[in-house]
mmCIF file of C-alpha atoms in Angstrom:
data_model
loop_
_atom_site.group_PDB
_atom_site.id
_atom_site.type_symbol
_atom_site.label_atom_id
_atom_site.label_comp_id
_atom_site.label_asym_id
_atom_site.label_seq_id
_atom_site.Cartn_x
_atom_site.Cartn_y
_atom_site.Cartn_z
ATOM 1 C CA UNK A 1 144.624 130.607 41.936
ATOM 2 C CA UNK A 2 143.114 127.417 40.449
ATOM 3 C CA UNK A 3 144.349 125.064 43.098
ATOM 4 C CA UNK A 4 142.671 127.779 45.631
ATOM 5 C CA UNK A 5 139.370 127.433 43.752
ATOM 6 C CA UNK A 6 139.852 123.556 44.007
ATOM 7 C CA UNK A 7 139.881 123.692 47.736
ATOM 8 C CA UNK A 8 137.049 125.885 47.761
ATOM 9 C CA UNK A 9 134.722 123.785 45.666
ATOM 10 C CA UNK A 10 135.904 120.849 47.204
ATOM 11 C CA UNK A 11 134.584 122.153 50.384
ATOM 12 C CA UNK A 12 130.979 122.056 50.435
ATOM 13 C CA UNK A 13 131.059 118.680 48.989
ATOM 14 C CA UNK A 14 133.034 116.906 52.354
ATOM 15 C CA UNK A 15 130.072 118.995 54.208
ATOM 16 C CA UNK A 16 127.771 117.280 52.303
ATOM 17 C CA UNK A 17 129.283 113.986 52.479
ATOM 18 C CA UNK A 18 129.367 114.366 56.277
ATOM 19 C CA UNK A 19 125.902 115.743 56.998
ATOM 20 C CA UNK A 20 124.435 112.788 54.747
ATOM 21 C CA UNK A 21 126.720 110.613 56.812
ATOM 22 C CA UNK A 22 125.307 111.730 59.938
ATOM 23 C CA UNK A 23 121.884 111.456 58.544
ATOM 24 C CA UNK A 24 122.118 107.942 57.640
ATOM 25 C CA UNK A 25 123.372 107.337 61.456
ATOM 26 C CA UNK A 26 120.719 108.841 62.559
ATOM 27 C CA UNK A 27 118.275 106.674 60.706
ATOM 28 C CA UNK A 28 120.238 103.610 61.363
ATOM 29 C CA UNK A 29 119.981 104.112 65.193
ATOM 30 C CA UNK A 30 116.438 104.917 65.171
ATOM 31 C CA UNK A 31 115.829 101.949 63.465
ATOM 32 C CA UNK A 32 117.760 100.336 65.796
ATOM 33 C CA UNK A 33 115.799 101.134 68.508
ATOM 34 C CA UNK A 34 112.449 100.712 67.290
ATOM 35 C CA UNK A 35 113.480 96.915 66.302
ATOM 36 C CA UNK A 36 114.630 96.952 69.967
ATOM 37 C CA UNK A 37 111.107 98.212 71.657
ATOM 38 C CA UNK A 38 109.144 96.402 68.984
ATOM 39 C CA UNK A 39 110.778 93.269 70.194
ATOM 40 C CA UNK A 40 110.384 94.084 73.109
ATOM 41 C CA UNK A 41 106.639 95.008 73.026
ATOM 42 C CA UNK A 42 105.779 90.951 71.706
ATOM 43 C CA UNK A 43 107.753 89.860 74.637
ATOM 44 C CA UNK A 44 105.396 92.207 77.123
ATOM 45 C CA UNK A 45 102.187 91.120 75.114
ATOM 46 C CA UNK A 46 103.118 87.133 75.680
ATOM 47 C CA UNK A 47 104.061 87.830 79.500
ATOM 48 C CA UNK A 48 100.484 89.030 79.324
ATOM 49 C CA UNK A 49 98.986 86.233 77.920
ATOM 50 C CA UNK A 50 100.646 83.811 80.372
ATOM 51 C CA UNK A 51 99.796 86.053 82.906
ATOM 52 C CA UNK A 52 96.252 86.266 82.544
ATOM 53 C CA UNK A 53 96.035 82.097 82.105
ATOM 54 C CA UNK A 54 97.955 81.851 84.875
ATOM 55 C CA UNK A 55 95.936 84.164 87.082
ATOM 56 C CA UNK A 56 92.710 82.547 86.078
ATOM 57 C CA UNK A 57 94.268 79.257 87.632
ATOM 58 C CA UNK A 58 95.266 80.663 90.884
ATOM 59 C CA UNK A 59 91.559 82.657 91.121
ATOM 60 C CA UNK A 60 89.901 79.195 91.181
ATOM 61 C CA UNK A 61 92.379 77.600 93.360
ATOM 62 C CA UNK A 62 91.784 80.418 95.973
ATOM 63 C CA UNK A 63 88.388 79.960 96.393
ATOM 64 C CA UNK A 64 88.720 76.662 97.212
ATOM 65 C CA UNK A 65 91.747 77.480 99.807
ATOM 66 C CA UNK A 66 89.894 80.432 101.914
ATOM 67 C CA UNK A 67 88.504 78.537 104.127
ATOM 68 C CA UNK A 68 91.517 76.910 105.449
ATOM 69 C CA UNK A 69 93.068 80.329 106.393
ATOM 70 C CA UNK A 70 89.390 82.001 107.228
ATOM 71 C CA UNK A 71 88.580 78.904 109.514
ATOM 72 C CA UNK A 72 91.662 79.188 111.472
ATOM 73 C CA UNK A 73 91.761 82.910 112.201
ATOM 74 C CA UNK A 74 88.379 82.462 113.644
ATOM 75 C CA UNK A 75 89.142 80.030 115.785
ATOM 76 C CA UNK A 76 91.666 82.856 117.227
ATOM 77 C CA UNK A 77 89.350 85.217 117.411
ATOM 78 C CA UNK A 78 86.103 83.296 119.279
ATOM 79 C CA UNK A 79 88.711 82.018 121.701
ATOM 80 C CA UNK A 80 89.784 85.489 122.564
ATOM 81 C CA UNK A 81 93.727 83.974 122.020
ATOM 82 C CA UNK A 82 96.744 86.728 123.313
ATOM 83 C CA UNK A 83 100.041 87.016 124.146
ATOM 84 C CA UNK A 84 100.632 85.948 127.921
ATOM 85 C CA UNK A 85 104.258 85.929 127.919
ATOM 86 C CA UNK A 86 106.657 88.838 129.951
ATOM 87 C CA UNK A 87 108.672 88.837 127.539
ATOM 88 C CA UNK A 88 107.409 88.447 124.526
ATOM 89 C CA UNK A 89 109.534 86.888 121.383
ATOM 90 C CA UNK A 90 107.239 87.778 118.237
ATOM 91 C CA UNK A 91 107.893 86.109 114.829
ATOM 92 C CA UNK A 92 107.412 88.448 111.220
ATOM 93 C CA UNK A 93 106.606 85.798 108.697
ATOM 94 C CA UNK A 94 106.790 87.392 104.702
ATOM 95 C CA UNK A 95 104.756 85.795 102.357
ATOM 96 C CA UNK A 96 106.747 86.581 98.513
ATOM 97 C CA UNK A 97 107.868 84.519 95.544
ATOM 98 C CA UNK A 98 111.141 84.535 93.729
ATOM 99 C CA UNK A 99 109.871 86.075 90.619
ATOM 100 C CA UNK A 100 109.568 89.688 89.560
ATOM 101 C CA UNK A 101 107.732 92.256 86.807
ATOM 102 C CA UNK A 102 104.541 92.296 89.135
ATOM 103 C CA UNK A 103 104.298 95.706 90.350
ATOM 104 C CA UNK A 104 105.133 96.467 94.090
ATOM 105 C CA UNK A 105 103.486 93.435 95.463
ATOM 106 C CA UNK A 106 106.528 92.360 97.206
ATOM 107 C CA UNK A 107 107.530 96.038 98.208
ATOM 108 C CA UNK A 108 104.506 96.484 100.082
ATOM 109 C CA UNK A 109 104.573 93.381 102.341
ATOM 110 C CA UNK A 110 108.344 94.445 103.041
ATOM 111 C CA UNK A 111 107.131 98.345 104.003
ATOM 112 C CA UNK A 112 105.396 96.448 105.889
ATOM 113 C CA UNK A 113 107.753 94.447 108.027
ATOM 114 C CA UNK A 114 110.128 97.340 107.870
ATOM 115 C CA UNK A 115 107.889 99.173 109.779
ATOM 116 C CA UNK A 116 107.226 96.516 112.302
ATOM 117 C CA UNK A 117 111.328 96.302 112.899
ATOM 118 C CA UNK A 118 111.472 100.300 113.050
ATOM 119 C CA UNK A 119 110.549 99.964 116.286
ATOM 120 C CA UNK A 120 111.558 96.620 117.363
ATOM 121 C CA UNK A 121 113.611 96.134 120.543
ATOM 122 C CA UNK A 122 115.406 93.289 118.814
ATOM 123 C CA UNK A 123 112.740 90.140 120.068
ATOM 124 C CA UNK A 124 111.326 90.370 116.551
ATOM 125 C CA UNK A 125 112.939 87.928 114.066
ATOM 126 C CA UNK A 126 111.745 87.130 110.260
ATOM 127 C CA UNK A 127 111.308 84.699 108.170
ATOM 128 C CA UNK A 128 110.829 85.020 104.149
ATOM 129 C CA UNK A 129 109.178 82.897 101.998
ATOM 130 C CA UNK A 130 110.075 83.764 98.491
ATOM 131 C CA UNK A 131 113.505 85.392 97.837
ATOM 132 C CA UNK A 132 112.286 88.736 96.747
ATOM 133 C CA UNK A 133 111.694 89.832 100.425
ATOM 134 C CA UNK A 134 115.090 88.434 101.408
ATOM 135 C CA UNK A 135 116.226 90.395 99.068
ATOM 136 C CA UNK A 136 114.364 93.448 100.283
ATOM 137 C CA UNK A 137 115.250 93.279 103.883
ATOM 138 C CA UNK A 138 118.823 91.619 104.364
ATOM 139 C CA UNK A 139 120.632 94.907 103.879
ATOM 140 C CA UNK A 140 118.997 96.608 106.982
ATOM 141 C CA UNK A 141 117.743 93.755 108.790
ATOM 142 C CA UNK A 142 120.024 90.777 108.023
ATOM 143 C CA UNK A 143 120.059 90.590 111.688
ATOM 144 C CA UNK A 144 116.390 89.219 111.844
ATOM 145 C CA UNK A 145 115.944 86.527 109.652
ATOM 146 C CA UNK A 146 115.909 83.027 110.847
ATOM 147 C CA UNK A 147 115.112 81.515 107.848
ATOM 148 C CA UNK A 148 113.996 82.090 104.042
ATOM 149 C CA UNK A 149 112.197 79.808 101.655
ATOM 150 C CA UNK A 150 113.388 79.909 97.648
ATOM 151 C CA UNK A 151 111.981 78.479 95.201
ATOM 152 C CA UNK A 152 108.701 80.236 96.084
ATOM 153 C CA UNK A 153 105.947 81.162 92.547
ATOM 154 C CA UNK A 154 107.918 78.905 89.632
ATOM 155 C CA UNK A 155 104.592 76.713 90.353
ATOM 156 C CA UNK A 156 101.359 77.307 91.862
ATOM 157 C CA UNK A 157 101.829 76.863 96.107
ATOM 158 C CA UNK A 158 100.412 73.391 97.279
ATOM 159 C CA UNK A 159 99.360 72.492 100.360
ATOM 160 C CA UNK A 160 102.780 70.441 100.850
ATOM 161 C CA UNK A 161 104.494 73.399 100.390
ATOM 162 C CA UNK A 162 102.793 74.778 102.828
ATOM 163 C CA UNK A 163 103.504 71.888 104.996
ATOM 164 C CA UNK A 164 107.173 71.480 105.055
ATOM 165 C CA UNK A 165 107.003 75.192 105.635
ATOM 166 C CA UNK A 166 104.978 75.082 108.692
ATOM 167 C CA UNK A 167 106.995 72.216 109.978
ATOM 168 C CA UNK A 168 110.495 74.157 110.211
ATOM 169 C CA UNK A 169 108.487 77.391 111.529
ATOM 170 C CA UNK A 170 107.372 75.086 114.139
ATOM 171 C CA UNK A 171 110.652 74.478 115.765
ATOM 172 C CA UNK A 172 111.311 78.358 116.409
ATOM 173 C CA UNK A 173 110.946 80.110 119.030
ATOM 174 C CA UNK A 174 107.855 82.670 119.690
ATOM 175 C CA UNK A 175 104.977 83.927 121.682
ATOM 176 C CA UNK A 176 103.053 85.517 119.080
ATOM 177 C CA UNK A 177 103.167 86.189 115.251
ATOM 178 C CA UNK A 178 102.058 87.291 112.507
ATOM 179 C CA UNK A 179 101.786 85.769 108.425
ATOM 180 C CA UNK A 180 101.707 89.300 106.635
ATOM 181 C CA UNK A 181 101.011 88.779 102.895
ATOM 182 C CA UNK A 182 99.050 90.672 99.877
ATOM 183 C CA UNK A 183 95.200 90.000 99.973
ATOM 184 C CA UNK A 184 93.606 89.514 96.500
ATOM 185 C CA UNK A 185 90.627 92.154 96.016
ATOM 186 C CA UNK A 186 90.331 92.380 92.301
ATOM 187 C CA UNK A 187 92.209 92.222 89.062
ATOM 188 C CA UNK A 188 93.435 95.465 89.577
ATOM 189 C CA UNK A 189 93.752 96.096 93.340
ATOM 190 C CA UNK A 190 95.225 93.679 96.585
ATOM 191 C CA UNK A 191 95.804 94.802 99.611
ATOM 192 C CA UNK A 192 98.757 93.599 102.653
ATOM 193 C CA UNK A 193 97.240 92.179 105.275
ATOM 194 C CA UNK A 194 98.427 89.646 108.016
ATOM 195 C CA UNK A 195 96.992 86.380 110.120
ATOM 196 C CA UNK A 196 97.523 86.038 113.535
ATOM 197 C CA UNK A 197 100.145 83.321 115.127
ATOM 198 C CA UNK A 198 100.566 82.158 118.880
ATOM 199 C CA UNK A 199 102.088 79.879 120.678
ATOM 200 C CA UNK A 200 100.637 76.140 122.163
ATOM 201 C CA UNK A 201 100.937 77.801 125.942
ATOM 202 C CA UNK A 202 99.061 81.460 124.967
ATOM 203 C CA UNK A 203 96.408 79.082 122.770
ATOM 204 C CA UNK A 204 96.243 76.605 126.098
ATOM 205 C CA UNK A 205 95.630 79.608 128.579
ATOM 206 C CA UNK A 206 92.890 81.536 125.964
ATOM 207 C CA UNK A 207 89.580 82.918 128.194
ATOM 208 C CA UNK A 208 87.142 81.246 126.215
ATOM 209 C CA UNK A 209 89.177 77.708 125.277
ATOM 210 C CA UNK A 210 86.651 76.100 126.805
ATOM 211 C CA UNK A 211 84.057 77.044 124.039
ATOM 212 C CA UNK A 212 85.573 74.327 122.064
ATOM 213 C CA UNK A 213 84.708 70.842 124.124
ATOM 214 C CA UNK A 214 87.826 67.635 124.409
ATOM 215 C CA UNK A 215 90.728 69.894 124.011
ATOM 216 C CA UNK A 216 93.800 68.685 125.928
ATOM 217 C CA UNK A 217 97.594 69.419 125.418
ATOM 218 C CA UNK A 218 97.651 67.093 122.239
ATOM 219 C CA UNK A 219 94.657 67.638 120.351
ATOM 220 C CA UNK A 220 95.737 71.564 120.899
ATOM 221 C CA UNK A 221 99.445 70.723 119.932
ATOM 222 C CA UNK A 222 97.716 68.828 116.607
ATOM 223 C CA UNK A 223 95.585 71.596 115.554
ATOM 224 C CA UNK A 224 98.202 74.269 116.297
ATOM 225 C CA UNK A 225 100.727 72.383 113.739
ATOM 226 C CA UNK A 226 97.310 72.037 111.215
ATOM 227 C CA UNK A 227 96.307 75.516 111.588
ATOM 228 C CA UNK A 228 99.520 77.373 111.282
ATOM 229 C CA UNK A 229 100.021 74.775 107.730
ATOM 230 C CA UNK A 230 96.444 76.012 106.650
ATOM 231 C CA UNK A 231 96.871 79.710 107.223
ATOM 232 C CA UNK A 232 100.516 79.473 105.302
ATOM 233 C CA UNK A 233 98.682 77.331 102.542
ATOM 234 C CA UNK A 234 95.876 80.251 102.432
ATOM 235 C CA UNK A 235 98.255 83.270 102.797
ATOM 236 C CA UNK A 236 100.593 81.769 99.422
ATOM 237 C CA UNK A 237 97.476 81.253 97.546
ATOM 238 C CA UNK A 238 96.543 84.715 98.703
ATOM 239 C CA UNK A 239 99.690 86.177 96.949
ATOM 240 C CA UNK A 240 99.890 84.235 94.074
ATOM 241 C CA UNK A 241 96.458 85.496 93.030
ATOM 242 C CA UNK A 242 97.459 88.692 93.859
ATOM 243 C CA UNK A 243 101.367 88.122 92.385
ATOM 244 C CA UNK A 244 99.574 87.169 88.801
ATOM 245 C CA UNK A 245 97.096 89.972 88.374
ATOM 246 C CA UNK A 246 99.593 92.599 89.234
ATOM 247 C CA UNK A 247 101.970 90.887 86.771
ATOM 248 C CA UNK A 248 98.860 91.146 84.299
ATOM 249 C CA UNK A 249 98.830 94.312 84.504
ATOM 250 C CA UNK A 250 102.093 95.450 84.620
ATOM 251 C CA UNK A 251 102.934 93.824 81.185
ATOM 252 C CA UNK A 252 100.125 95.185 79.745
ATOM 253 C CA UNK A 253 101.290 98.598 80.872
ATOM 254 C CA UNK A 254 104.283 97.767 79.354
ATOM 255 C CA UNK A 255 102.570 96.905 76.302
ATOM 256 C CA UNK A 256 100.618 100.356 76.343
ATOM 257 C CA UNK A 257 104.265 102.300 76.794
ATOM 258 C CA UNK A 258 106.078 100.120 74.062
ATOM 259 C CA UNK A 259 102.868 101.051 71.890
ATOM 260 C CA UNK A 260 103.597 104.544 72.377
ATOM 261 C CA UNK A 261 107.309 104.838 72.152
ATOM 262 C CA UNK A 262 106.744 102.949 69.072
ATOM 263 C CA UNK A 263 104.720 105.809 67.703
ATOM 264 C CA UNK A 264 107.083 108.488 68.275
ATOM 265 C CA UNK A 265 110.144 106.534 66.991
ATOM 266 C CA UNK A 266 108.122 106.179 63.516
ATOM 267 C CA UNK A 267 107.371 109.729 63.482
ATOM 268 C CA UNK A 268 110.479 110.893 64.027
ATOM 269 C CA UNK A 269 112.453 108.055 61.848
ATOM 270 C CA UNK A 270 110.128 109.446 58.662
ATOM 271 C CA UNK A 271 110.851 112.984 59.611
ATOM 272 C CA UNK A 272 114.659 112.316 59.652
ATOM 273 C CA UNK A 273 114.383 110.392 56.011
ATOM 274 C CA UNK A 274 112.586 112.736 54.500
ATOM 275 C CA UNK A 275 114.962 115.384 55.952
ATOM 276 C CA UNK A 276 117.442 113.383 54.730
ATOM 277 C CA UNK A 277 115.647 112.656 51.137
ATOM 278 C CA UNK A 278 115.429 116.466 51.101
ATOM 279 C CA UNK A 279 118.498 117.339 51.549
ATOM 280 C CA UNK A 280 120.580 115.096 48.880
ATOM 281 C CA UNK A 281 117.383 116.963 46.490
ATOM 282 C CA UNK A 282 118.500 120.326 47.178
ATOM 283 C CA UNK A 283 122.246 118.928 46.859
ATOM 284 C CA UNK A 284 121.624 117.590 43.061
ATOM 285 C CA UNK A 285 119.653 120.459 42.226
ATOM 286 C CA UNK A 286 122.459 123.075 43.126
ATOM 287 C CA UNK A 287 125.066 120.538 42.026
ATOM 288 C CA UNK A 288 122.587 120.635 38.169
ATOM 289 C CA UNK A 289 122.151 124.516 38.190
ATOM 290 C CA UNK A 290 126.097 125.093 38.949
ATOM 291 C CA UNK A 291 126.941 123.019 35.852
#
């Protein structure tokens, strides 16, 4: 009978022992975590930072580059410049980076091109600058792309970039074109839109070429090679602006959330000690009054 009342007593104090066990678990992973998202929170706040000097950069340096890209789309436009070929071959070119956390800048100017391929008869082909839309597309259109650019937003775009670019587009194949990219509106808004490209015999055989006086083969062939450099050159200054504001605000999103989950981890950590505190009170008290 007295070994059957040791049992017994012995009992409710394993319970015990386990339930404070499990508390202390329970605080240790909560604390855990909130090191985890409080760590995490300084790492969104300094993206932030970065961000916003960064973006203040590429503002300035795409005021100064619309009028490259501006320039040559009107000289499209006032020569009245289309497609003359039978069979046209037209060229998708993606303006990206390699670098991510920015929102859905880069989805949108793949939506984009995916739509354009949707209902493609296979004469559309693709190039990417920036690895994110290679990424994007090569799945489902792998097929397409002719040739990708890396190394695309680890510094602000120059107009060499743009350059070298232009020169290896310039050995494809096309009739027509178009530069699709994100265009900067605000801090907090862009929008995908696209520049026009052609080819030296559409530009040569344009209605109203003859606006423009001394244009022969050459001088066409030279400002063709300049203009399709200057609209790349615009179009990556275009969506870096737009790449760094997004990424602005997406960390400070990020911030905002971390803030918040931060909050409800501390709640419910000093819920669980005092539940905990509580509990190991109740379990000297009863342990005092059965003495």
């Amino acid at each position: 009978m007295n070994n059957f009342g040791r049992v017994l007593a012995a009992v409710p104090s394993c319970v015990a022992q386990q339930q404070q066990a499990r508390g202390m678990a329970t605080l240790k992973a909560i604390s855990i975590r909130l090191k985890s998202v409080k760590n995490i929170q300084k790492i969104t706040q300094s993206m932030k930072m970065v961000s916003a000097a960064k973006y203040a950069r590429a503002e300035r340096d795409l005021k100064q580059a619309r009028p490259y890209g501006e320039g040559a789309a009107a000289f499209y436009e006032r020569a009245e410049v289309t497609s003359t070929e039978e069979k046209p071959s037209k060229l998708l070119i993606a303006v990206t980076s390699d670098r991510g956390l920015c929102g859905a800048v880069h989805t949108g100017v793949a939506r984009q091109i995916r739509n354009e391929l949707a209902t493609d008869d296979g004469s559309t082909k693709v190039v990417c600058i920036g690895d994110k839309s290679r990424a994007i597309l090569q799945r489902l259109y792998g097929k397409h792309l002719l040739l990708v650019a890396n190394e695309v937003g680890r510094k602000p775009p120059s107009f060499l970039d743009a350059a070298r670019i232009a020169t290896e587009i310039a050995k494809l194949d096309f009739t027509s074109g178009k530069i699709i990219f994100n265009k900067f509106k605000s801090v907090v808004s862009y929008q995908v839109s696209d520049l026009p490209l052609f080819s030296l015999d559409s530009v040569s055989k344009a209605p109203k070429i003859t606006t423009y006086d001394s244009l022969d083969d050459d001088v066409i062939k030279s400002y063709m090679e300049f203009s399709l450099a200057s609209m790349l050159y615009y179009a990556m200054k275009e969506g870096a602006c737009s790449e760094q504001s997004s990424r602005m605000t997406a960390m400070d999103n990020a911030s905002k959330n971390a803030g918040e989950m931060i909050e409800k981890l501390t709640l419910t950590f000093n819920r669980t000690r005092q539940a905990v505190i509580t509990r190991e009170l109740i379990e000297i008290i009863s342990g005092a009054s059965a003495l």
